[in-house]
Tab-separated table of C-alpha atoms in Angstrom:
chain	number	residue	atom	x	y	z
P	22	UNK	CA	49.262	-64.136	26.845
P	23	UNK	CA	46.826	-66.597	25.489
P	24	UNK	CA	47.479	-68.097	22.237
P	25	UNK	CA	45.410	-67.181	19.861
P	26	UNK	CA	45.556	-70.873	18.192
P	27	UNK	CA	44.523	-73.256	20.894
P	28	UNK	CA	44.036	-70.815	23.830
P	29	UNK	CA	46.923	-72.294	25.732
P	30	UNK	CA	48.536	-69.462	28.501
P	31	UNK	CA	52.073	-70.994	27.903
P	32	UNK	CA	54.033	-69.483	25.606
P	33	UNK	CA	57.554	-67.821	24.871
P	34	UNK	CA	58.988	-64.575	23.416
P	35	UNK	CA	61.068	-64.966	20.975
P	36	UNK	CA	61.988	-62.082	18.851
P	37	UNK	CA	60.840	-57.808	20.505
P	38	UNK	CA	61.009	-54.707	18.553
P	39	UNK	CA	60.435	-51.760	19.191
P	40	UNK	CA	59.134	-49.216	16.447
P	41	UNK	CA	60.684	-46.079	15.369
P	42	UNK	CA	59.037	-43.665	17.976
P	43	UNK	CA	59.655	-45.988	20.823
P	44	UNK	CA	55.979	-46.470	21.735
P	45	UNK	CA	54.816	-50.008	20.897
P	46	UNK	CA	56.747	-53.130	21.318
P	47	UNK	CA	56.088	-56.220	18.748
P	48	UNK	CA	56.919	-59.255	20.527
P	49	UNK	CA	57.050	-62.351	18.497
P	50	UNK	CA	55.819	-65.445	20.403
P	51	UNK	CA	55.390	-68.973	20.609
P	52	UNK	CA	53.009	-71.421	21.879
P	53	UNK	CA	54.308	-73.671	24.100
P	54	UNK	CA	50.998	-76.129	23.703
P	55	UNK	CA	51.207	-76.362	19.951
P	56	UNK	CA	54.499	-74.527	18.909
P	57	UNK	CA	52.483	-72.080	16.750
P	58	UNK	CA	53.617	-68.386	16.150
P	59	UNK	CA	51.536	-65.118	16.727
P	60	UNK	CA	52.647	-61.490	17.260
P	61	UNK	CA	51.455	-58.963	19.678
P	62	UNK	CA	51.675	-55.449	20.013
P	63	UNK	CA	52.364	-53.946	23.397
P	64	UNK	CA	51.545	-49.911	24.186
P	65	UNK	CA	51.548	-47.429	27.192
P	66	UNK	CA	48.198	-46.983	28.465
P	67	UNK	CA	47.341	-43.625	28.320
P	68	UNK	CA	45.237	-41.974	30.201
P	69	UNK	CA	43.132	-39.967	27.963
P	70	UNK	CA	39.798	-38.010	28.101
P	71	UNK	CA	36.418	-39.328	28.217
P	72	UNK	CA	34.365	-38.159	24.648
P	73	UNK	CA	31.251	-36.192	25.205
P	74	UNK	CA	28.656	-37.156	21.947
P	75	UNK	CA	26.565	-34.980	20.520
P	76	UNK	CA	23.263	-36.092	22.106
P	77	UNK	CA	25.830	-35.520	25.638
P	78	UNK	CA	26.658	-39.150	25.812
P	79	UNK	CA	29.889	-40.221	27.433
P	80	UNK	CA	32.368	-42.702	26.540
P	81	UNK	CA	35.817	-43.791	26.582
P	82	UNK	CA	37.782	-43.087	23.475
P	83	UNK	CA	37.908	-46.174	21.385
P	84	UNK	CA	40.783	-46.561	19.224
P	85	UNK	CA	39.536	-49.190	16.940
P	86	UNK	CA	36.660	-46.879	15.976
P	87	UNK	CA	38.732	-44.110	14.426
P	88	UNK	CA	40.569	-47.068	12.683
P	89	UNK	CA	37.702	-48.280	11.281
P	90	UNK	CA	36.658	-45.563	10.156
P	91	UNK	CA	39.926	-44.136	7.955
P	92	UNK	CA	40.268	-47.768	6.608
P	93	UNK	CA	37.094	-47.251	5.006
P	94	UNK	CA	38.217	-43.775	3.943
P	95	UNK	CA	41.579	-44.770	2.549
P	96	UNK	CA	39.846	-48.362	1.065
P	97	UNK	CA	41.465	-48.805	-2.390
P	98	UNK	CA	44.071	-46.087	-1.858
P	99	UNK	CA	47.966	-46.093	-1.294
P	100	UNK	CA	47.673	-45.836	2.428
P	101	UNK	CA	48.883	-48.544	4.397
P	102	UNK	CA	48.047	-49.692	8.024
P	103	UNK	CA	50.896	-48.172	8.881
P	104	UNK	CA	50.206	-44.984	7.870
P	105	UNK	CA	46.719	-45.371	9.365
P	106	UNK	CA	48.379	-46.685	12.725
P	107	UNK	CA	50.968	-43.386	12.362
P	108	UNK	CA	47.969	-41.366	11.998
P	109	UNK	CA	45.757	-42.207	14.737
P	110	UNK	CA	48.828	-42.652	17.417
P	111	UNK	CA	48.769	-38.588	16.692
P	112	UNK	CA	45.471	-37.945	17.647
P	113	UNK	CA	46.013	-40.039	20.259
P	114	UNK	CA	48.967	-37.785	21.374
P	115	UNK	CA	46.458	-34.371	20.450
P	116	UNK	CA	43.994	-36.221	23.015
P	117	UNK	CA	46.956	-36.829	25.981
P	118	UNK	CA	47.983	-33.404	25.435
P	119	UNK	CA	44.151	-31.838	25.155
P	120	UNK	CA	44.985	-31.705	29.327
P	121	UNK	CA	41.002	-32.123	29.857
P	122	UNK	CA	39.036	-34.789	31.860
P	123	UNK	CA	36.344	-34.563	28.591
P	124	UNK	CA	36.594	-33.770	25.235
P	125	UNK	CA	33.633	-33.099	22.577
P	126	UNK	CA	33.618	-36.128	19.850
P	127	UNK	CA	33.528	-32.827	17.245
P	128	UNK	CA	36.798	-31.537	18.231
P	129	UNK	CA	38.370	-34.937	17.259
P	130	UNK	CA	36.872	-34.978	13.861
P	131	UNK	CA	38.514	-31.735	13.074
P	132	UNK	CA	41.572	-32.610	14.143
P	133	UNK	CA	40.730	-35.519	11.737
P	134	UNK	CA	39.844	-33.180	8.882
P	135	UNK	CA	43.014	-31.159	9.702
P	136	UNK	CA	45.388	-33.706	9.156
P	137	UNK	CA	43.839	-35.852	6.575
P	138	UNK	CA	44.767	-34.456	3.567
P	139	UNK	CA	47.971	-34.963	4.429
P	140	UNK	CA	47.580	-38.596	4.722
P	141	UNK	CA	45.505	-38.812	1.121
P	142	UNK	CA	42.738	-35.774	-0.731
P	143	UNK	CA	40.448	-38.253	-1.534
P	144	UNK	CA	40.169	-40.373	1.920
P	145	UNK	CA	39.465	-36.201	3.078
P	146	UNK	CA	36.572	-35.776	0.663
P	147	UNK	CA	35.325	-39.431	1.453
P	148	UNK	CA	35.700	-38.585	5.247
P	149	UNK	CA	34.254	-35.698	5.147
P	150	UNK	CA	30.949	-36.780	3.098
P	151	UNK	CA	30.604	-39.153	6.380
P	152	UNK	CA	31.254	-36.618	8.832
P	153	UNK	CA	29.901	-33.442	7.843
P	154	UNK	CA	26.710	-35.147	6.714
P	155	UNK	CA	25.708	-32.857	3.887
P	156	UNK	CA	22.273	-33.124	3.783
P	157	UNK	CA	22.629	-32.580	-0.774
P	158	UNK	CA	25.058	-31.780	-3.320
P	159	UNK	CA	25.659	-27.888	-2.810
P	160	UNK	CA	26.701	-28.283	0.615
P	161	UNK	CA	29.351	-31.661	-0.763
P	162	UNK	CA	30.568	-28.877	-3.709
P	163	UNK	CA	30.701	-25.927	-0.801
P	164	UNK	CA	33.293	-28.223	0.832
P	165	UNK	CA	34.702	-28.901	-1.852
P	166	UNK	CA	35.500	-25.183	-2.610
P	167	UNK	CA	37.122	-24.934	0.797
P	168	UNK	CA	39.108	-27.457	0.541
P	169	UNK	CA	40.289	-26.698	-2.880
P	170	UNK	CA	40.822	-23.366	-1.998
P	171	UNK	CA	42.537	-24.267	1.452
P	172	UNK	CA	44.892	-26.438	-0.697
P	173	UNK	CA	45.900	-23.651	-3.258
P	174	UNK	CA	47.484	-21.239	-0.309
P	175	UNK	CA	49.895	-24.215	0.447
């Protein structure tokens, strides 16, 4: 592992954890060039589908993407990275499970807009102005409506 400090490939574990589900390690290290500390974060490859786009594109799934894009959805809400992390290792797990060599990106993003109003209401509606690309306001209050009214049966 190469230190993130001074790029030095020596170095020493000194504390591992593993989290509650049992499917990352931390591993605290240490340089041995210039003693400073970093942590890494160690999970099972999986081998999971290859995303079709839209436009019939193909690419591997991308973790940090799907990240990126819930931070931005829960920015300046009560959701932690860890709830973020937590929610993306499940789609993860939906994509293991799909059992397919390909997947359509759009099948993700409803599993996204499934679960996300579980995680917070309002990363949903900011999600969802992103991904269903309402092209005015009707079609943002139409989804609305839905989703108010999907919420009031629960």
């Amino acid at each position: 592992m190469k230190c993130p400090y001074c790029g030095h490939l020596d170095n020493r574990v000194i504390d591992s954890r593993i989290n509650k589900d049992k499917t990352i390690t931390r591993r605290r290290r240490a340089c041995g060039a210039c003693q400073r500390r970093f942590t890494t974060y160690e999970r099972i490859e999986m081998m999971l589908p290859m995303l079709v786009k839209k436009d019939g594109r193909r690419e591997p799934w991308d973790r940090g993407k799907i990240v990126v894009g819930l931070e931005k959805a829960c920015e300046k809400l009560a959701v932690s990275m860890t709830d973020i992390d937590n929610f993306v290792d499940a789609i993860e797990q939906k994509l293991q499970d799909f059992g397919s060599k390909e997947i359509p990106t759009s099948q993700i993003g409803e599993w996204v807009m499934e679960a996300l109003p579980a995680l917070d209401e309002v990363a949903y509606v900011r999600f969802a102005s992103v991904y269903r690309q309402f092209k005015d306001v009707t079609e943002f209050m139409e989804e609305l409506k839905l989703f108010l009214g999907e919420r009031g049966k629960h």
